[in-house]
Amino acid sequence: MKPFSFVSSFFRWFGKEEKKKTTKLLLVIGGVFFVFILGLFVYIARDLPSPGKINTRFVPESTKIYDRGGKILLYEIHGEVRRTLVSLDQISNYVIGATIAAEDRNFYKHHGFSIRGITRAIFKNVKPGDELQGGSTITQQFVKNSILTSERTFTRKIKELILAIEIELKFKKDEILQMYLNEIPYGSNAYGIEAAAQTFFGKKAKDLTLAESAVLAALPRAPTYYSPYGNNFNETKTRQEWILDRMADDKLVSRQEADMAKKEELKFLEKKEGILAPHFVMYVREKLTEKYGEKFVIEGGLKVYTTLDMDLQKIAEEAVVEGGKKNEQYGARNAALVALDPKTGQILAMQGSRDYFDKDNDGNVNVAIRDRQPGSSFKPFAYARAFQKGYTPETILFDLVTDFGNNYKPQDYDRGQRGPVSMRQALAGSLNIPAVKTLYLAGVKETIDLAHQMGITTLNAGEDRYGLSLVLGGGEVKLLDMVSAFGVFAQNGMRYEETPILKIIDKNGKVLENNEEPSRKEVLDSQIARLITNVLSDNGARAFIFGSASPLVLPDRPVAAKTGTTEEFRDAWTIGYTPSLAAGVWVGNNDNHPMKIGSDGVYVAAPIWHDFMVKALAGKPSEEFQRPEPTNPKKPILAGKMAEETKVKICKPKGLLATDRCPKHLVEERVYRKVHSILYYVDKDNPQGPYPSNPASDPQFSRWEGPVLAWAKANNIYQEDPPKDYDDTHDEKNQPRIEITSPGADYEIISSPVLIKAQANAPLGIKKVEFYIDGALVGTDTTGPYAINYDFFQIANGGHTIRAVVYDPVDNIAETSVSISVNLERVPKISLTSPAGNLSLVRSQFPFLLQANAFAEEGINNVKFYASENLVDRVFPQASGEQTFSAKWSYPGKGVFSVYAVVLDNNGRTAYSRNVKVTVK
């Protein structure tokens, strides 16, 4: 194309549009500016091809994607271009409308370019070296795809603009639109709308529905990213619905038609291309198109040598498939796994779902690069930041339910509370409450910044968006990012940016990209990284929660690992590493549907991770982690001690120091220790610095301190100083006195029962008097006069000891005893046979027959029956040797009566029967 042919064309167009008269000054200024712009355009336009050579392009050649060894072809992006030219009347009006709505809604109004679009593109690309973006009309896009190369520079944009204007002058709008729809790439090697309709739906372009048309119109913007066969169909669907809304807004279809199209089920043809490691391949392809452009990747004949280790990829696929089957019992339909070499950042395996080709479960979606909540697997970043500030793994935090504000009261997974725990125990055991405290100490913003430095690409909404719940998985991250970031811990703080590509060579043999010698950057002090690794590999520290033989343990080598589980069990994670291999597993459902209660990461994700790691590391030498240096903090709270403690023995009544006189059961060992939350001892941003002069100035101090003081009280830890004085309650002056007044010393018991009496007094009052015979307690009296009635028939004849013990309210004790003899061999005996046991009687049952059996060697004089000390009857024997006696008990009135019988022999000896309780109603 000759420069001056463009100039003449431009003047013809400009003369039609420019009719306003301006002042002489404006004409001069405008003229100068116009001459400058015209000169620039003439200079650039001198080398432009003719618009008539639209169909001239270089010969396309397929791009091949290999594994890391270059021997296994994973996927071939075909160089052949599938295109069928059709006229505009052979294309559905829905396609035409959707294309215009999506790409250039003012297509029929402009002259090849949009001033607003160009302005927007300029202001979006003000940084030197940035790619020019946005602002392209359909005419410009046609020029870019049919005439110009894929370079993205300001000069190429000017060329594109010049040719667009020229084409607008040479062709009608419908002709331009027809050429565009026949030229534009839709992905999967389909060029033009007819090829796209056949490729994705198996039908002609004229037969496409509104829903199908909107989907195809969504693809040209980024054919690989929006491909129905790729990882981002949710975004494709979102763009389709946006296009339908624009069509309705522009009156191209009705609102009702648009809404119905959104609900229409899309049935794509099954993709039949041969492909290995499809999630990984599609990830690589996205990376290629982002950097080199869609057209260059499809037709450029590249040889892409990836980092994929096919042996490890197969192990990953098997682990995810087998583990996924087992996890169906937990209500989990999907899983993903990523493994990389932390020494290089090279991705060794990537399995984005259980089955890439399982359409029912969105198997083509690569969850490894999707945003999901990480649960507790995010905790190491907060602890790492805390260690950076000067906290240590031995630092004491209290695992007690705490209101952190706005009624935010996180719970541990088991709803338990463990009191004081070290940061080591808290992180290894994945305790939630100490983790939230650690994030507060570390700082939310600082923790996010550190996570970004280590490789997390999400969490960009700002500190206020996340808050303290971030440490429990309150923000979304990508599995790939998490594995890469954990690789920083594995490499003692060195960051190797994750990469799926080793080398790219173009069709002429030129190396476009070479990552075989990866660059590295220290993003975390080696001591901090080693501290985290030391905790995450400490099986003993996590055993109190996970047990000593959990899936987080590898049988023949040290390994660091962390699990994570989100609220309502929507996501389960396990991420772990050795010095040479980092791997992470996610388990859940793509639609965010919760799994069953109890689907913790250690149960559903850890077994998959364990299976992969064991097989991936089989036969490889064990590697030890480098140990961190000792921390040696000066403050006790940072060294694992709450405070110095003092233990003393206290006599309970007054709480003073116990003497030898204090009864043992009143002696209590008390621990005196001033226990506080960590905010009492440290400035949260300078923990190794001076003690805070006013701890209460920290907004969280009172919230943390209250539960700690309550815990100390409940555990008998006394905050005050221990007593210095001794208890005098049990001194001699306060001792009681007691004397047995009956029976006297050496008294002979010849009848039973006998009343045993004692006289007692005590300066502090009498609580009770106990009576013992031969060391056995036989009765207690709490009110004076102190006495019990004892039946000596219960013990053998011979010598015995009666002992009486008096107690005052503070358990001062005094006792005395007497010796007696029992001689009851010739004493009569009597037993009550009716009533035989406690019973209730009513009036109609009277008179009631009382009966007793009696015996006396000297013969029975009489038997008396009593009802509560009231004589019922006295009965004399009717015959010699008679042993059974009866009496009729007349109705005594309502009440409770103690019924018993007394026998008198002919020598004047008596004996009593047992008492029987009778209730008369």
Coordinates of C-alpha atoms in Angstrom, one line a residue, residues 172-681:
K172 CA -19.4 -2.3 3.1
K173 CA -20.1 -3.0 6.8
D174 CA -21.8 -6.4 6.0
E175 CA -18.8 -7.4 3.9
I176 CA -16.4 -6.6 6.7
L177 CA -18.6 -8.5 9.2
Q178 CA -18.8 -11.5 6.9
M179 CA -15.0 -11.5 6.5
Y180 CA -14.6 -11.2 10.3
L181 CA -16.9 -14.1 11.0
N182 CA -15.1 -16.3 8.5
E183 CA -11.6 -15.3 9.8
I184 CA -11.7 -15.0 13.6
P185 CA -10.3 -18.0 15.6
Y186 CA -12.7 -19.7 18.1
G187 CA -10.2 -22.2 19.5
S188 CA -9.7 -25.9 19.1
N189 CA -8.3 -25.0 15.6
A190 CA -11.7 -23.7 14.4
Y191 CA -11.4 -20.6 12.3
G192 CA -14.6 -18.9 11.3
I193 CA -18.1 -19.3 12.6
E194 CA -19.0 -22.3 10.5
A195 CA -16.0 -24.3 11.6
A196 CA -16.8 -23.3 15.2
A197 CA -20.4 -24.3 15.0
Q198 CA -19.4 -27.7 13.6
T199 CA -16.6 -28.2 16.1
F200 CA -18.5 -27.4 19.3
F201 CA -22.1 -28.2 18.4
G202 CA -22.0 -30.4 15.3
K203 CA -24.3 -28.1 13.3
K204 CA -24.3 -25.3 10.7
A205 CA -23.9 -21.7 11.7
K206 CA -27.3 -20.8 10.4
D207 CA -28.9 -23.4 12.8
L208 CA -27.3 -22.1 16.0
T209 CA -29.7 -21.2 18.9
L210 CA -29.5 -18.0 20.8
A211 CA -27.7 -19.7 23.7
E212 CA -25.2 -21.4 21.4
S213 CA -24.6 -18.2 19.5
A214 CA -23.8 -16.3 22.7
V215 CA -21.3 -19.0 23.8
L216 CA -19.5 -18.9 20.5
A217 CA -19.5 -15.1 20.6
A218 CA -17.8 -15.3 24.0
L219 CA -14.8 -17.3 22.6
P220 CA -12.8 -15.0 20.4
R221 CA -11.8 -12.7 23.3
A222 CA -9.6 -15.5 24.7
P223 CA -10.3 -18.8 22.9
T224 CA -8.1 -21.0 25.1
Y225 CA -9.3 -19.4 28.4
Y226 CA -13.0 -19.6 27.5
S227 CA -12.8 -22.9 25.7
P228 CA -15.7 -25.2 26.7
Y229 CA -13.1 -28.0 26.9
G230 CA -10.8 -26.0 29.2
N231 CA -10.6 -25.2 32.9
N232 CA -12.7 -22.1 33.0
F233 CA -16.2 -23.0 31.8
N234 CA -17.8 -21.1 34.7
E235 CA -16.2 -17.9 33.4
T236 CA -17.4 -18.9 29.9
K237 CA -20.9 -19.2 31.1
T238 CA -20.7 -15.9 32.9
R239 CA -19.5 -14.2 29.7
Q240 CA -22.3 -15.8 27.7
E241 CA -24.9 -14.4 30.1
W242 CA -23.3 -11.0 29.9
I243 CA -23.6 -11.1 26.1
L244 CA -27.2 -12.1 26.3
D245 CA -27.9 -9.2 28.6
R246 CA -26.2 -6.8 26.2
M247 CA -28.3 -8.2 23.3
A248 CA -31.5 -7.5 25.4
D249 CA -30.3 -4.0 26.3
D250 CA -29.6 -3.3 22.6
K251 CA -33.1 -4.7 21.6
L252 CA -31.4 -7.4 19.5
V253 CA -33.5 -10.0 21.4
S254 CA -36.3 -9.6 24.0
R255 CA -35.5 -9.9 27.7
Q256 CA -37.6 -13.0 27.9
E257 CA -35.6 -14.6 25.1
A258 CA -32.3 -13.7 26.8
D259 CA -33.5 -15.2 30.1
M260 CA -34.6 -18.4 28.5
A261 CA -31.3 -18.7 26.6
K262 CA -29.4 -18.5 29.9
K263 CA -31.3 -21.6 31.2
E264 CA -30.8 -23.6 28.0
E265 CA -28.7 -26.7 28.5
L266 CA -25.6 -26.5 26.3
K267 CA -24.6 -29.8 24.7
F268 CA -21.1 -29.7 23.3
L269 CA -19.6 -32.4 21.1
E270 CA -17.2 -34.6 23.0
K271 CA -13.6 -33.6 22.4
K272 CA -11.8 -36.4 20.7
E273 CA -8.2 -35.2 20.7
G274 CA -5.5 -37.4 22.2
I275 CA -4.2 -35.8 25.4
L276 CA -2.1 -36.8 28.4
A277 CA -2.3 -35.0 31.8
P278 CA -5.1 -32.8 30.4
H279 CA -5.4 -30.4 33.3
F280 CA -1.7 -29.7 33.2
V281 CA -1.6 -29.4 29.4
M282 CA -4.5 -26.9 29.4
Y283 CA -2.7 -25.0 32.2
V284 CA 0.4 -24.8 30.0
R285 CA -1.6 -23.8 27.0
E286 CA -3.2 -20.9 28.9
K287 CA 0.3 -19.8 30.0
L288 CA 1.5 -19.9 26.4
T289 CA -1.5 -17.9 25.0
E290 CA -1.2 -15.3 27.7
K291 CA 2.4 -14.7 26.7
Y292 CA 2.5 -15.3 23.0
G293 CA -1.0 -14.9 21.8
E294 CA -3.6 -17.4 20.6
K295 CA -2.7 -17.3 16.9
F296 CA 1.0 -17.7 17.5
V297 CA 0.5 -20.7 19.8
I298 CA -1.9 -22.4 17.4
E299 CA 0.2 -21.8 14.2
G300 CA 3.7 -21.1 15.4
G301 CA 5.1 -24.6 15.4
L302 CA 6.5 -24.4 18.9
K303 CA 8.2 -27.3 20.8
V304 CA 7.3 -26.9 24.4
Y305 CA 9.2 -29.0 26.9
T306 CA 7.3 -29.0 30.2
T307 CA 8.4 -29.8 33.7
L308 CA 6.0 -32.7 34.0
D309 CA 7.4 -36.0 35.3
M310 CA 5.1 -38.6 33.7
D311 CA 5.9 -41.2 36.2
L312 CA 4.9 -38.9 39.1
Q313 CA 1.9 -37.8 37.1
K314 CA 0.6 -41.4 36.8
I315 CA 1.1 -41.9 40.6
A316 CA -0.8 -38.7 41.2
E317 CA -3.7 -39.8 38.9
E318 CA -3.9 -43.2 40.6
A319 CA -3.8 -41.6 44.1
V320 CA -6.6 -39.1 43.2
V321 CA -8.8 -41.7 41.5
E322 CA -8.4 -44.4 44.2
G323 CA -8.6 -41.9 47.1
G324 CA -11.6 -40.3 45.4
K325 CA -13.5 -43.6 45.3
K326 CA -12.9 -44.1 49.1
N327 CA -14.0 -40.5 49.8
E328 CA -17.4 -41.0 48.3
Q329 CA -18.5 -42.3 51.7
Y330 CA -17.8 -38.8 53.0
G331 CA -19.9 -37.1 50.2
A332 CA -16.8 -35.9 48.3
R333 CA -17.0 -36.2 44.6
N334 CA -13.8 -34.6 43.6
A335 CA -10.1 -34.2 44.5
A336 CA -7.0 -32.5 43.1
L337 CA -3.2 -32.9 43.6
V338 CA -0.2 -30.8 42.7
A339 CA 3.4 -31.8 43.2
L340 CA 6.5 -29.7 42.5
D341 CA 10.2 -29.7 43.2
P342 CA 10.8 -27.0 45.8
K343 CA 14.5 -26.8 44.7
T344 CA 13.5 -25.5 41.3
G345 CA 9.8 -24.6 41.4
Q346 CA 9.2 -27.0 38.6
I347 CA 5.7 -28.6 38.6
L348 CA 6.1 -32.3 38.5
A349 CA 2.5 -33.5 38.6
M350 CA -0.9 -31.8 38.3
Q351 CA -4.2 -33.7 38.6
G352 CA -7.0 -31.1 38.6
S353 CA -9.9 -33.5 39.3
R354 CA -10.7 -37.2 39.5
D355 CA -11.5 -37.4 35.8
Y356 CA -11.0 -34.6 33.3
F357 CA -13.6 -36.1 31.0
D358 CA -16.4 -36.5 33.7
K359 CA -18.8 -33.8 32.5
D360 CA -21.4 -34.5 35.2
N361 CA -18.9 -33.4 37.9
D362 CA -17.2 -30.6 35.9
G363 CA -14.1 -32.8 35.6
N364 CA -12.5 -30.5 33.1
V365 CA -12.3 -27.8 35.8
N366 CA -8.8 -27.7 37.2
V367 CA -9.3 -27.2 40.9
A368 CA -5.5 -27.0 41.4
I369 CA -5.7 -23.4 40.0
R370 CA -9.1 -22.5 41.4
D371 CA -9.7 -20.3 44.4
R372 CA -10.8 -22.4 47.4
Q373 CA -10.7 -21.8 51.2
P374 CA -7.7 -23.4 52.7
G375 CA -8.9 -24.0 56.3
S376 CA -6.1 -24.5 58.8
S377 CA -3.5 -25.2 56.1
F378 CA -3.0 -21.4 56.0
K379 CA -1.9 -21.2 59.7
P380 CA 1.9 -21.7 59.0
F381 CA 2.0 -18.2 57.3
A382 CA 0.7 -16.5 60.5
Y383 CA 3.1 -18.4 62.7
A384 CA 6.0 -17.7 60.3
R385 CA 5.2 -14.0 60.5
A386 CA 5.0 -14.2 64.3
F387 CA 8.4 -15.9 64.5
Q388 CA 9.7 -13.1 62.3
K389 CA 8.6 -10.6 65.0
G390 CA 10.4 -12.5 67.8
Y391 CA 7.9 -15.0 69.0
T392 CA 9.1 -18.6 69.4
P393 CA 7.7 -22.1 69.1
E394 CA 7.8 -22.2 72.9
T395 CA 5.7 -19.1 73.4
I396 CA 2.8 -19.7 75.7
L397 CA -0.7 -18.9 74.5
F398 CA -4.0 -19.9 76.2
D399 CA -6.3 -22.2 74.4
L400 CA -9.5 -20.8 76.0
V401 CA -12.7 -19.6 74.3
T402 CA -12.3 -15.9 73.7
D403 CA -14.5 -13.2 72.3
F404 CA -12.2 -11.3 69.9
G405 CA -14.8 -8.7 69.2
N406 CA -18.1 -8.6 67.3
N407 CA -19.0 -11.8 69.0
Y408 CA -16.3 -13.7 67.1
K409 CA -15.6 -16.7 69.3
P410 CA -13.8 -19.4 67.3
Q411 CA -13.8 -22.9 68.6
D412 CA -11.2 -25.7 68.4
Y413 CA -12.3 -28.6 66.1
D414 CA -13.4 -30.7 69.1
R415 CA -15.0 -27.7 71.0
G416 CA -12.4 -28.3 73.8
Q417 CA -10.2 -25.9 75.7
R418 CA -6.6 -26.9 76.8
G419 CA -5.5 -23.9 78.8
P420 CA -1.8 -22.9 78.3
V421 CA -0.2 -24.4 75.2
S422 CA 3.0 -23.6 73.3
M423 CA 2.9 -22.2 69.7
R424 CA 4.5 -25.5 68.7
Q425 CA 1.6 -27.5 70.2
A426 CA -0.9 -25.1 68.8
L427 CA 0.4 -25.2 65.2
A428 CA 1.2 -28.9 65.2
G429 CA -2.1 -29.8 66.7
S430 CA -4.0 -27.3 64.5
L431 CA -5.7 -25.6 67.5
N432 CA -7.9 -22.7 66.3
I433 CA -8.1 -20.3 69.2
P434 CA -4.3 -20.0 69.6
A435 CA -4.0 -19.6 65.8
V436 CA -6.4 -16.6 65.9
K437 CA -4.3 -15.1 68.7
T438 CA -1.1 -15.7 66.7
L439 CA -2.6 -13.9 63.7
Y440 CA -3.4 -10.9 65.9
L441 CA 0.1 -10.9 67.2
A442 CA 1.6 -11.3 63.7
G443 CA -0.8 -8.8 62.1
V444 CA -3.3 -9.6 59.3
K445 CA -1.7 -7.3 56.7
E446 CA 1.8 -8.4 57.5
T447 CA 0.7 -12.1 57.3
I448 CA -0.9 -11.5 53.9
D449 CA 2.2 -9.6 52.7
L450 CA 4.4 -12.6 53.7
A451 CA 2.0 -15.0 52.0
H452 CA 2.2 -13.0 48.8
Q453 CA 6.0 -12.9 49.0
M454 CA 6.0 -16.7 49.4
G455 CA 3.8 -17.3 46.3
I456 CA 0.1 -16.8 47.2
T457 CA -1.4 -14.8 44.4
T458 CA -4.9 -14.2 45.9
L459 CA -5.9 -12.4 49.1
N460 CA -5.9 -9.1 47.4
A461 CA -9.1 -7.6 48.8
G462 CA -7.4 -5.8 51.7
E463 CA -7.0 -6.4 55.4
D464 CA -10.5 -5.4 56.4
R465 CA -12.0 -8.0 54.1
Y466 CA -10.5 -10.9 55.9
G467 CA -9.9 -10.1 59.6
L468 CA -8.8 -12.6 62.2
S469 CA -10.7 -15.4 60.5
L470 CA -8.1 -15.4 57.8
V471 CA -6.0 -17.9 59.8
L472 CA -8.8 -20.4 59.8
G473 CA -9.3 -20.2 56.0
G474 CA -11.3 -17.0 55.7
G475 CA -9.7 -16.1 52.4
E476 CA -9.5 -18.1 49.1
V477 CA -6.2 -19.5 47.7
K478 CA -5.1 -21.8 44.9
L479 CA -3.8 -25.3 45.6
L480 CA -0.8 -24.6 43.3
D481 CA 0.1 -21.4 45.1
M482 CA -0.1 -23.2 48.5
V483 CA 2.2 -26.0 47.4
S484 CA 4.7 -23.5 45.9
A485 CA 4.6 -21.4 49.1
F486 CA 5.2 -24.4 51.3
G487 CA 8.2 -25.1 49.1
V488 CA 9.7 -22.0 50.6
F489 CA 9.7 -23.6 54.0
A490 CA 11.3 -26.7 52.4
Q491 CA 14.1 -24.6 50.9
N492 CA 14.9 -22.7 54.1
G493 CA 13.3 -19.4 52.9
M494 CA 14.3 -19.5 49.2
R495 CA 11.5 -19.0 46.7
Y496 CA 11.6 -20.6 43.3
E497 CA 8.6 -19.4 41.3
E498 CA 6.5 -22.3 40.1
T499 CA 6.8 -23.0 36.4
P500 CA 5.3 -25.7 34.1
I501 CA 7.8 -25.0 31.3
L502 CA 11.4 -26.0 31.0
K503 CA 12.1 -24.7 27.4
I504 CA 10.3 -23.4 24.3
I505 CA 11.8 -23.6 20.9
D506 CA 10.2 -22.1 17.8
K507 CA 10.0 -23.8 14.4
N508 CA 13.2 -22.2 13.3
G509 CA 15.1 -23.7 16.3
K510 CA 15.3 -20.4 18.2
V511 CA 15.0 -20.8 22.0
L512 CA 12.2 -18.5 23.1
E513 CA 12.3 -19.4 26.8
N514 CA 14.6 -21.4 29.0
N515 CA 13.9 -22.1 32.6
E516 CA 16.3 -25.0 33.1
E517 CA 18.4 -22.8 35.4
P518 CA 15.7 -21.3 37.7
S519 CA 16.2 -18.1 39.5
R520 CA 15.7 -17.8 43.2
K521 CA 14.9 -15.2 45.8
E522 CA 15.1 -15.3 49.6
V523 CA 11.7 -14.3 50.9
L524 CA 12.0 -15.7 54.4
D525 CA 14.9 -15.9 56.8
S526 CA 16.3 -19.4 56.9
Q527 CA 15.9 -19.6 60.7
I528 CA 12.2 -18.8 60.4
A529 CA 11.6 -21.4 57.7
R530 CA 13.5 -24.0 59.7
L531 CA 11.4 -23.2 62.8
I532 CA 8.2 -23.8 60.8
T533 CA 9.5 -27.0 59.3
N534 CA 10.7 -28.2 62.7
V535 CA 7.2 -27.8 64.1
L536 CA 5.3 -29.2 61.0
S537 CA 7.6 -32.3 61.1
D538 CA 7.3 -32.8 64.9
N539 CA 5.1 -35.9 65.0
G540 CA 5.2 -35.9 68.8
A541 CA 3.9 -32.4 69.0
R542 CA 0.8 -33.2 66.9
A543 CA 0.2 -36.7 68.3
F544 CA -2.2 -35.4 71.0
I545 CA -4.6 -34.5 68.3
F546 CA -3.7 -36.8 65.3
G547 CA -2.2 -39.8 67.0
S548 CA 1.3 -41.1 66.5
A549 CA 0.5 -43.1 63.3
S550 CA -1.5 -40.6 61.2
P551 CA -1.3 -40.3 57.4
L552 CA 0.9 -37.3 58.0
V553 CA 3.8 -39.7 58.8
L554 CA 6.0 -41.3 56.2
P555 CA 7.5 -44.6 57.3
D556 CA 11.1 -44.1 56.3
R557 CA 11.8 -40.4 56.3
P558 CA 11.1 -37.1 58.0
V559 CA 8.3 -35.0 56.4
A560 CA 6.5 -31.8 57.3
A561 CA 2.8 -31.6 56.8
K562 CA -0.3 -29.5 57.6
T563 CA -4.0 -30.3 57.1
G564 CA -6.9 -27.9 56.7
T565 CA -10.7 -28.2 56.9
T566 CA -13.1 -25.4 56.1
E567 CA -16.3 -24.5 57.9
E568 CA -19.2 -27.0 57.1
F569 CA -16.6 -29.4 55.6
R570 CA -16.7 -27.8 52.1
D571 CA -12.9 -28.1 51.6
A572 CA -10.3 -30.5 53.0
W573 CA -6.6 -30.0 52.5
T574 CA -3.2 -31.6 53.2
I575 CA 0.0 -30.0 52.1
G576 CA 3.4 -31.5 53.0
Y577 CA 7.0 -31.6 51.9
T578 CA 10.5 -33.1 52.1
P579 CA 13.5 -31.1 51.0
S580 CA 13.0 -32.4 47.4
L581 CA 9.3 -32.9 47.0
A582 CA 6.3 -30.7 47.9
A583 CA 2.7 -31.9 47.3
G584 CA -0.7 -30.8 48.2
V585 CA -4.2 -32.4 48.0
W586 CA -7.6 -30.8 48.0
V587 CA -10.8 -32.8 48.4
G588 CA -14.4 -31.5 48.1
N589 CA -17.1 -30.7 45.6
N590 CA -16.8 -28.3 42.7
D591 CA -20.2 -26.8 43.4
N592 CA -19.1 -26.1 47.0
H593 CA -21.6 -28.5 48.4
P594 CA -20.5 -29.6 51.9
M595 CA -19.2 -33.1 52.6
K596 CA -20.4 -35.1 55.5
I597 CA -19.8 -33.9 59.0
G598 CA -16.4 -35.2 60.2
S599 CA -14.7 -35.0 56.7
D600 CA -11.6 -33.5 58.2
G601 CA -8.5 -33.0 56.0
V602 CA -6.6 -35.8 57.9
Y603 CA -9.3 -38.3 56.9
V604 CA -10.1 -37.4 53.3
A605 CA -7.1 -35.5 51.9
A606 CA -4.2 -36.9 54.0
P607 CA -4.6 -40.5 52.8
I608 CA -4.3 -39.4 49.1
W609 CA -1.3 -37.2 50.0
H610 CA 0.3 -40.1 51.9
D611 CA -0.2 -42.6 49.1
F612 CA 1.3 -40.2 46.6
M613 CA 4.3 -39.3 48.7
V614 CA 5.1 -42.9 49.6
K615 CA 5.1 -44.1 46.0
A616 CA 6.8 -40.9 44.6
L617 CA 9.7 -41.2 47.1
A618 CA 10.1 -45.0 46.9
G619 CA 13.7 -46.0 46.4
K620 CA 15.0 -42.4 46.9
P621 CA 17.3 -41.6 49.8
S622 CA 15.9 -40.1 52.9
E623 CA 16.7 -36.4 53.4
E624 CA 17.0 -34.6 56.8
F625 CA 15.7 -31.1 57.4
Q626 CA 18.2 -28.6 58.7
R627 CA 17.5 -27.9 62.3
P628 CA 16.9 -24.3 63.5
E629 CA 19.2 -22.6 66.0
P630 CA 18.0 -22.3 69.6
T631 CA 15.8 -19.3 70.2
N632 CA 16.9 -18.5 73.8
P633 CA 14.4 -15.8 74.6
K634 CA 14.8 -13.8 77.9
K635 CA 11.1 -13.5 78.8
P636 CA 9.6 -16.6 80.5
I637 CA 6.4 -16.3 78.4
L638 CA 8.5 -16.7 75.2
A639 CA 10.5 -19.6 76.7
G640 CA 7.5 -21.7 77.6
K641 CA 6.9 -20.6 81.2
M642 CA 3.8 -18.7 82.4
A643 CA 5.4 -17.3 85.6
E644 CA 7.4 -18.4 88.6
E645 CA 5.3 -20.4 91.1
T646 CA 5.3 -20.9 94.8
K647 CA 3.8 -24.0 96.5
V648 CA 2.8 -24.0 100.2
K649 CA 0.6 -26.1 102.5
I650 CA -2.4 -24.3 103.7
C651 CA -4.8 -25.2 106.6
K652 CA -8.2 -24.6 105.0
P653 CA -10.3 -23.0 107.8
K654 CA -8.4 -19.7 107.8
G655 CA -6.2 -20.2 104.6
L656 CA -3.0 -19.7 106.6
L657 CA 0.1 -21.8 106.7
A658 CA -0.5 -25.3 108.1
T659 CA 1.1 -26.5 111.4
D660 CA 1.6 -30.1 112.4
R661 CA -1.7 -29.8 114.4
C662 CA -3.8 -29.1 111.3
P663 CA -5.7 -32.4 110.4
K664 CA -4.4 -34.0 107.2
H665 CA -7.7 -33.7 105.5
L666 CA -7.7 -30.0 106.0
V667 CA -4.2 -29.5 104.6
E668 CA -4.2 -28.3 101.0
E669 CA -1.2 -27.6 98.8
R670 CA -1.8 -24.4 96.9
V671 CA 0.1 -22.9 93.9
Y672 CA 0.6 -19.2 94.0
R673 CA 1.4 -17.8 90.6
K674 CA 0.5 -14.6 88.8
V675 CA -0.8 -15.9 85.5
H676 CA -1.7 -13.5 82.7
S677 CA -2.3 -13.6 78.9
I678 CA 0.8 -13.0 76.7
L679 CA -0.4 -9.3 76.1
Y680 CA 0.5 -8.6 79.8
Y681 CA 4.1 -9.4 79.1

